[in-house]
XYZ file of C-alpha atoms in Angstrom:
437
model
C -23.857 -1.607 10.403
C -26.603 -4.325 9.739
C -25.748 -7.940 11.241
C -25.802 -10.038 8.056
C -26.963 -13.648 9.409
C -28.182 -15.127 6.173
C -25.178 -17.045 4.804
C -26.254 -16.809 1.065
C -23.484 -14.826 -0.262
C -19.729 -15.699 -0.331
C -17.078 -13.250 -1.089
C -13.334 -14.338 -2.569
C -10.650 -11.828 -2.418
C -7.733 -12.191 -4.073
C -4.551 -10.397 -4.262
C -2.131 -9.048 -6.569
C 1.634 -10.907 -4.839
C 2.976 -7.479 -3.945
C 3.414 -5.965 -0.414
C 0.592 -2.842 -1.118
C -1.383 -4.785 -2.529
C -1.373 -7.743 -0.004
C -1.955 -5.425 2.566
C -4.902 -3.360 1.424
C -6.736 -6.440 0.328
C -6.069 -8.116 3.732
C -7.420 -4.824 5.841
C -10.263 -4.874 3.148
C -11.391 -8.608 4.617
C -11.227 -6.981 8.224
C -13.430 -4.303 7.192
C -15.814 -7.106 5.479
C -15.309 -9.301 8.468
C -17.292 -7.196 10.967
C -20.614 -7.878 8.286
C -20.306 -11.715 9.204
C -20.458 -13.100 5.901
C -18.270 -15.878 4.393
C -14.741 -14.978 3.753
C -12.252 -16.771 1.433
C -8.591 -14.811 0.835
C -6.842 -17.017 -2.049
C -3.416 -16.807 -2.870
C -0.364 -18.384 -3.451
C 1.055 -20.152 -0.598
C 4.051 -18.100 0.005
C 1.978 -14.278 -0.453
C -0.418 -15.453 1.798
C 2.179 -16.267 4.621
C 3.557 -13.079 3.626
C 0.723 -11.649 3.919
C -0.427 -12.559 7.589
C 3.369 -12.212 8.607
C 3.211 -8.376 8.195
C -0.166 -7.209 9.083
C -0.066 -4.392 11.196
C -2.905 -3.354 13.591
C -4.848 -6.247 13.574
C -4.614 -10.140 13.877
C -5.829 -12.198 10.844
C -6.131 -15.209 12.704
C -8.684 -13.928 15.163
C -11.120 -13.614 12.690
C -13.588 -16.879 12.461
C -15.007 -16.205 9.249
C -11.862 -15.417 7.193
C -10.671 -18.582 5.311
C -7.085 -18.386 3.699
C -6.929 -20.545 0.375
C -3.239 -20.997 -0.025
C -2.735 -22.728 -3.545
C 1.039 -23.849 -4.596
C 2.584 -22.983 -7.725
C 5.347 -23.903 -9.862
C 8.999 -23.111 -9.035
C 9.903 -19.381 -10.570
C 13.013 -17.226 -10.571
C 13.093 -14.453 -7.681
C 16.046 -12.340 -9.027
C 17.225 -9.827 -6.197
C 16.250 -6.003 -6.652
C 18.893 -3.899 -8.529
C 19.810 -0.875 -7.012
C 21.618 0.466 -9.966
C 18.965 0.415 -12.110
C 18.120 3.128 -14.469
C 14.719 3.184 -13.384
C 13.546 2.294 -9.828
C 10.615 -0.221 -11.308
C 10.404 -2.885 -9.321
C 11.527 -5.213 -12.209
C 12.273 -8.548 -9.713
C 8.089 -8.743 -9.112
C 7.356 -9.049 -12.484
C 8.227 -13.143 -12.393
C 5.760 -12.862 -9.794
C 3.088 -11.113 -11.525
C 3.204 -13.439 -14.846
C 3.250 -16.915 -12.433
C -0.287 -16.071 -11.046
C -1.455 -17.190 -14.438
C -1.311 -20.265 -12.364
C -3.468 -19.610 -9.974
C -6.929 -19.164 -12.644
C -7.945 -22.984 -12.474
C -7.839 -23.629 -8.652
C -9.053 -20.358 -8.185
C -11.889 -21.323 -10.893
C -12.493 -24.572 -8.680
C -12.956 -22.557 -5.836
C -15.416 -20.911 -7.488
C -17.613 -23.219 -8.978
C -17.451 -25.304 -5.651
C -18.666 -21.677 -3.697
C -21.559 -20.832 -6.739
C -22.969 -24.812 -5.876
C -23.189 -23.787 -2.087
C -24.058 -20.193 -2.083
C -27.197 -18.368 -3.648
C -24.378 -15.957 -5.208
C -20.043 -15.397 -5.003
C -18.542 -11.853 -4.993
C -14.708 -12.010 -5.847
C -13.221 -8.910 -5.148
C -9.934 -9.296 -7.291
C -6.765 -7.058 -7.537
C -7.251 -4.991 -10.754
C -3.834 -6.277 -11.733
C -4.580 -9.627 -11.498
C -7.980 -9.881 -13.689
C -6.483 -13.022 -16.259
C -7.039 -15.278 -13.347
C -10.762 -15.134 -13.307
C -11.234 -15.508 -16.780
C -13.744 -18.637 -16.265
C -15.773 -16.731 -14.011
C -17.712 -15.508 -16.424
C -18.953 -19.042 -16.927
C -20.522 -19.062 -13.745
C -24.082 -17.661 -13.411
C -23.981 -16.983 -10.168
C -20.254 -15.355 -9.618
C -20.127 -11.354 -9.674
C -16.558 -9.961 -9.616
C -15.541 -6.541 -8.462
C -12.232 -4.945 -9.431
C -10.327 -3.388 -6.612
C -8.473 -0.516 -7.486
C -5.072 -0.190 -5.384
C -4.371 3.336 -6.779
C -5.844 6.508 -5.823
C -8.560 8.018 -8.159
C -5.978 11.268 -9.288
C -3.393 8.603 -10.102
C -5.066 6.594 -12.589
C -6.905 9.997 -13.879
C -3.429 12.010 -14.755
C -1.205 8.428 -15.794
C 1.908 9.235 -16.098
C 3.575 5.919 -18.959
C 7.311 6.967 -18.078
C 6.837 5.656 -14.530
C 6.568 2.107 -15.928
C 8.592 -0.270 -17.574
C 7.312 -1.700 -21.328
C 7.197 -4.837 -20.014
C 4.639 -3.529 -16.832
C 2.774 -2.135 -19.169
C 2.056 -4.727 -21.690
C 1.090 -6.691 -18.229
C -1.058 -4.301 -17.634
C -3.060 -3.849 -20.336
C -3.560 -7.591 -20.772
C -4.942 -7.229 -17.578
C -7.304 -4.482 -18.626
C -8.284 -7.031 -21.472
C -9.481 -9.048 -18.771
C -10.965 -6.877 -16.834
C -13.264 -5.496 -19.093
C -14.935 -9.205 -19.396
C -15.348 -10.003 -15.466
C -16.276 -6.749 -13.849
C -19.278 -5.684 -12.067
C -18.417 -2.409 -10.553
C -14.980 -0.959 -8.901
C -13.493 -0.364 -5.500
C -11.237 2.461 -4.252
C -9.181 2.676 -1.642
C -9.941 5.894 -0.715
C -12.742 8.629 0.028
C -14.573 11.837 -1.155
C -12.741 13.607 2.011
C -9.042 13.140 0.105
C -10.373 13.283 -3.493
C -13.598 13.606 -4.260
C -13.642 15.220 -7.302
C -11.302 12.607 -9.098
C -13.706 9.601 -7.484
C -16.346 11.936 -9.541
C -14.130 11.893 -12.658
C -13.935 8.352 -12.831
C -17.382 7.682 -12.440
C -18.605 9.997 -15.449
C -15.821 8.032 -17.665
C -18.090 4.675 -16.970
C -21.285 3.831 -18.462
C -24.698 4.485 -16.423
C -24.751 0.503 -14.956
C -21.304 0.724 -13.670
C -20.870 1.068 -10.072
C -18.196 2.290 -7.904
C -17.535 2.781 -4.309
C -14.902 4.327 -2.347
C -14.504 2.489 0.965
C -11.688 3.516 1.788
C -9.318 3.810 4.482
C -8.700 0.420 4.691
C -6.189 0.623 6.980
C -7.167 0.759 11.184
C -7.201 4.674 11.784
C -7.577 3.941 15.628
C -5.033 1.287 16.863
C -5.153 -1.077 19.265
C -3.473 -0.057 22.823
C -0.580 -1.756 22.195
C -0.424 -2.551 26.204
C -2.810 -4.990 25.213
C -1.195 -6.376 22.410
C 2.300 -8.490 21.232
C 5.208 -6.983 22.327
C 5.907 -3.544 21.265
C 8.788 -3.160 18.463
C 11.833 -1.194 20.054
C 10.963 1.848 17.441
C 8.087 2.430 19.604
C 9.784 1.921 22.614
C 12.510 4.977 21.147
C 9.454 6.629 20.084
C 7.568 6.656 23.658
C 10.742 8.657 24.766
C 10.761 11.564 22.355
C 8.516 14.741 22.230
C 5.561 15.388 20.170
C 5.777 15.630 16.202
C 10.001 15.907 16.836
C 10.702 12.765 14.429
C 10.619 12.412 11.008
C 9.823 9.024 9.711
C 11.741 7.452 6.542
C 10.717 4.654 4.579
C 10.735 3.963 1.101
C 8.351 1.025 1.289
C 8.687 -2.583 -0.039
C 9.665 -2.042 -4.034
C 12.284 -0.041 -3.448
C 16.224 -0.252 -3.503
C 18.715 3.097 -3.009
C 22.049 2.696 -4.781
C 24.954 3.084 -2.139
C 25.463 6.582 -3.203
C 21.708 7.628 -2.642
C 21.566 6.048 0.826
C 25.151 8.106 1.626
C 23.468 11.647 0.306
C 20.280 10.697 2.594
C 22.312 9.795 5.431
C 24.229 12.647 5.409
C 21.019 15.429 5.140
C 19.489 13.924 7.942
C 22.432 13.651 9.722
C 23.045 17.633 9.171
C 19.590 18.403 9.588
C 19.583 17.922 13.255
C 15.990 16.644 13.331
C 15.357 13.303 14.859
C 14.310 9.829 13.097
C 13.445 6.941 12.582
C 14.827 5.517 9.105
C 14.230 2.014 8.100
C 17.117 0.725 5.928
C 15.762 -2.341 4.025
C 16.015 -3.866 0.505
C 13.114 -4.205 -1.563
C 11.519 -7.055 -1.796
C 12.028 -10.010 -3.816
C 8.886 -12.192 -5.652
C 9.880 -14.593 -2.253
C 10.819 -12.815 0.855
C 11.462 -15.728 3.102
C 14.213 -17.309 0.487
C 17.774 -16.311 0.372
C 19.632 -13.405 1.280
C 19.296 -9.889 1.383
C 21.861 -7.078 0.847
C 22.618 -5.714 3.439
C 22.923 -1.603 3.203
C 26.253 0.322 4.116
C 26.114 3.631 6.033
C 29.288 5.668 6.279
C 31.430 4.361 8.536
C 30.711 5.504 12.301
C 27.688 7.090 11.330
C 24.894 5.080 13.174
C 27.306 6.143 16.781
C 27.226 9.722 15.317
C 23.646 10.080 15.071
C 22.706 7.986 17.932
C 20.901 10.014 20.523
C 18.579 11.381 17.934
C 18.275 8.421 14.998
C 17.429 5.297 15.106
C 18.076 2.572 11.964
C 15.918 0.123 11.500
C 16.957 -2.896 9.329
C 14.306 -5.352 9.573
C 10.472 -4.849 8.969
C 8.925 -2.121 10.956
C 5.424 -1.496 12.220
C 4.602 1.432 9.842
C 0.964 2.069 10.763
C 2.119 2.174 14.569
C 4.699 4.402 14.040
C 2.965 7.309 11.921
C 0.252 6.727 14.596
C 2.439 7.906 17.218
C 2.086 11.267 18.879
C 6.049 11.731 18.546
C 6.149 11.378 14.511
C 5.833 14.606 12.994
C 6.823 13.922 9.564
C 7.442 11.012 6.747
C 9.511 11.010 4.284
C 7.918 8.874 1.842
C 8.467 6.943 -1.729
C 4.156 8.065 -1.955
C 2.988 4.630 -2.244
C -1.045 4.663 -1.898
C -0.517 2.508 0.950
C 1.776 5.022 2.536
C 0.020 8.144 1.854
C -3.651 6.643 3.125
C -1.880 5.532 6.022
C -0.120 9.262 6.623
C -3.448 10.800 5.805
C -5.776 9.097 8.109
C -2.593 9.201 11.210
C -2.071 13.228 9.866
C 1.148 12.882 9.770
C 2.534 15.537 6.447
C 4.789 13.831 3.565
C 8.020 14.376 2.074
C 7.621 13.624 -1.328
C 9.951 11.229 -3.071
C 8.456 9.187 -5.527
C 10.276 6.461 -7.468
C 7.442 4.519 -9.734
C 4.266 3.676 -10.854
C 1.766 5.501 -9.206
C 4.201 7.467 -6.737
C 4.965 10.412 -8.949
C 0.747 11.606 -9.218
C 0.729 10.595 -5.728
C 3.231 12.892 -4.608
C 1.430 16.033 -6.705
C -2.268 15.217 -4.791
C -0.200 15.401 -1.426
C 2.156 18.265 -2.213
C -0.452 20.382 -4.428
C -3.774 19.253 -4.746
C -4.339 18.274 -0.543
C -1.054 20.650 0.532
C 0.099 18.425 3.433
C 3.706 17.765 2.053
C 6.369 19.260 0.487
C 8.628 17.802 -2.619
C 11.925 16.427 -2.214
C 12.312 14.619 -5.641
C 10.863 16.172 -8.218
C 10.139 13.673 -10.588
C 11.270 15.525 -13.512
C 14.726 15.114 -12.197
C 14.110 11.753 -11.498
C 17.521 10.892 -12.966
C 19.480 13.258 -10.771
C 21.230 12.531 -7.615
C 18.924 14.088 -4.173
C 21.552 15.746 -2.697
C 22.723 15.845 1.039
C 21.971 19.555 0.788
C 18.718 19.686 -0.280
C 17.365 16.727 2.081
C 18.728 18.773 5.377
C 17.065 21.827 3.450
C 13.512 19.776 3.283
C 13.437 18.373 6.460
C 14.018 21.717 8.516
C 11.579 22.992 6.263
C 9.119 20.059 7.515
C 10.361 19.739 11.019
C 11.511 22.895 11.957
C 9.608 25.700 10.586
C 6.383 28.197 10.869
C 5.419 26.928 6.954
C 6.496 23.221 7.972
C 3.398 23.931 11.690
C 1.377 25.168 9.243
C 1.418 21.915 6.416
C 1.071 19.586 9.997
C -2.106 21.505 11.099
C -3.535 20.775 7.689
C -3.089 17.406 7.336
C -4.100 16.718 10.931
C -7.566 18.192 9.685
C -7.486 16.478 6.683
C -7.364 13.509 9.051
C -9.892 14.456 11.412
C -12.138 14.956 8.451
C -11.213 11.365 6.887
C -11.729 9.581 10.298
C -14.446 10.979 11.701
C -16.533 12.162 8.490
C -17.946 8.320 7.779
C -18.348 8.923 4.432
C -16.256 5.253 3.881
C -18.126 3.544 6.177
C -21.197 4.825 4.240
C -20.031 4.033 1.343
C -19.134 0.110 2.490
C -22.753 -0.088 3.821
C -23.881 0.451 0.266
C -21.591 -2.259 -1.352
C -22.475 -4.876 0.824
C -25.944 -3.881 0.462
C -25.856 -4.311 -3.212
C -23.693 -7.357 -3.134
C -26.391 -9.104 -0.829
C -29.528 -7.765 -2.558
């Protein structure tokens, strides 16, 4: 990678206010970082603490040339997640996602302030969040470059019943936008994991439209951790079990279980015999440091049942650093983009159990496109019950079988392939290039 000492470009991320999204944008400035240029990350003031607070294998703060633009916006209702909804949307965002119309004039300020500084500004926006940039057009010298959050097969094969109507007519204002600010698109992802839909995507743009797929985003080697903050006590648990004997469960951040899902769950993994790590939170709300959360029930003396071989974990847990670990031989996963890049580039094989949005395409490219998971949910059952019975069946399957050795050795190659084959790091060479031309 070129040193980049000229300071005559400036690049502004900014964020959809979602946990995935946060994230991937944040490990996209550390990846941006290392080419020293100017780095804003603009947000609203609560996302952006959000933000930094859950960062996993790096430290935000430590980098000089990253510049957090918190902007304030007006009071908004933060209704709690349902978890007996019909449909496991994450429905309490979506006041969220309509009061970042808020942020488009300081964020058009901080534009127009950059262009008079800089020989040229490259925002690299959330596609989800395009109607804030709306002036930018306006501004000779801004380019902006839509950042795609979702993986290539996901947006190729849509599914529209994974949405809500409301989601949807948010997201095609969006695309509105879009199509008036953008230069060119980033992925999340690589020609390792899915090549040929990267290719797909490409042939449905014009000639002039560029694309790059930079992705893992996420640190695939971490940081010794005897160097680092305190270790959480999962690791700790985790440091005293064999290799590959634990099965990982989370459903991510936009996700609530209904009492009678978490019992069936509880139950399977109980029976399975298999050891794990499960953590046991509420999705988030559009605020996450204001009010209360509800807090889960187990059955009743189940957490000293299951003691010596599960561990619950109710607060936020240091995903990346546990599906890193040599011990964690499975996940069972809600196949969030976030989750599965993580799983891929760690090699750690999926348990498929999608609930929204992108999960449900997600979950196929694992289970039958890349073959490094099996499906516990199909989605066209989405409205049935997973039984206790068929999550102990999945997990031995996983954990404790020749077919379950043989989906682990492929997705540790997948990994190797994805880490090592620098085809990201190739292709993040080339954007800078062009965005500093």
């Amino acid at each position: 990678m070129a040193k980049l000492s000229n300071h005559e470009v400036a690049i502004v991320m900014v964020p959809l206010p979602a946990q995935g999204h946060l994230n991937q944008l944040l490990h996209l400035t550390r990846l941006i970082s290392a080419y020293h240029l100017p780095l804003h990350f603009a947000g609203t003031t609560v996302h952006l603490r959000q933000a930094k607070t859950r960062v996993q294998g790096w430290d935000p703060l430590s980098k000089s040339n990253v510049k957090f633009d918190e902007f304030p916006i007006p009071n908004y209702e933060t209704p709690p997640p349902n978890p007996n909804s019909t449909t496991k949307f994450p429905s309490q965002l979506m006041p969220s996602f309509h009061a970042t119309c808020h942020l488009r004039h300081p964020i058009s300020s901080l534009l127009q302030e950059l262009a008079r500084n800089y020989k040229r500004v490259i925002v690299i926006y959330d596609s989800l969040i395009a109607w804030v940039l709306q002036d930018a057009p306006s501004i000779p010298n801004v380019e902006c470059y839509s950042f795609r959050s979702i993986s290539a097969f996901a947006i190729h094969t849509w599914d529209k019943n994974s949405i809500t109507p409301e989601f949807s007519e948010y997201s095609r204002v969006q695309k509105e936008y879009r199509e008036i600010v953008n230069s060119g698109d980033l992925f999340n992802s690589c020609y390792e994991i899915e090549g040929l839909y990267l290719d797909l995507q490409a042939k449905e743009k014009s000639a002039s439209h560029k694309q790059w797929a930079i992705g893992p985003l996420n640190p695939v080697k971490l940081c010794d951790k005897k160097n680092s903050r305190k270790s959480h006590k999962c690791i700790d648990w985790l440091d005293k079990q064999e290799p590959n004997s634990v099965i990982f469960v989370s459903f991510g951040t936009t996700t609530s279980l209904s009492d009678e899902e978490i019992k069936e769950l509880a139950i399977g993994l109980e029976k399975s015999e298999q050891k794990f790590i499960w953590v046991l939170r509420e999705a988030d709300k559009g605020d996450i440091f204001n009010g209360e959360s509800r807090k889960v029930e187990l059955p009743e003396g189940y957490e000293e049942r299951v003691e010596k071989r599960g561990l619950i974990v109710r607060d936020w847990a240091p995903q990346l650093e546990i599906l890193g670990h040599v011990s964690t031989g499975g996940f069972i996963s809600h196949c969030g983009w976030n989750s599965c890049m993580e799983s891929i580039s760690m090699g750690v094989p999926i348990v498929a159990w999608p609930m929204h949005s992108d999960q449900p395409r997600n979950a196929i490219l694992v289970t039958e496109v890349l073959k490094i998971g099996v499906v516990l949910k199909d989605w066209a059952k989405r409205d049935e019950l997973v039984s206790s019975i068929e999550v102990e069946k999945c997990v031995k399957r996983l954990m404790d079988s020749k077919e379950g050795d043989e989906i682990r050795q492929r997705a540790m190659v997948l990994s190797k392939s994805v880490v090592d084959g620098g085809g990201s790091s190739k292709e993040m060479d080339s954007f800078i290039a062009h965005i500093t031309r």
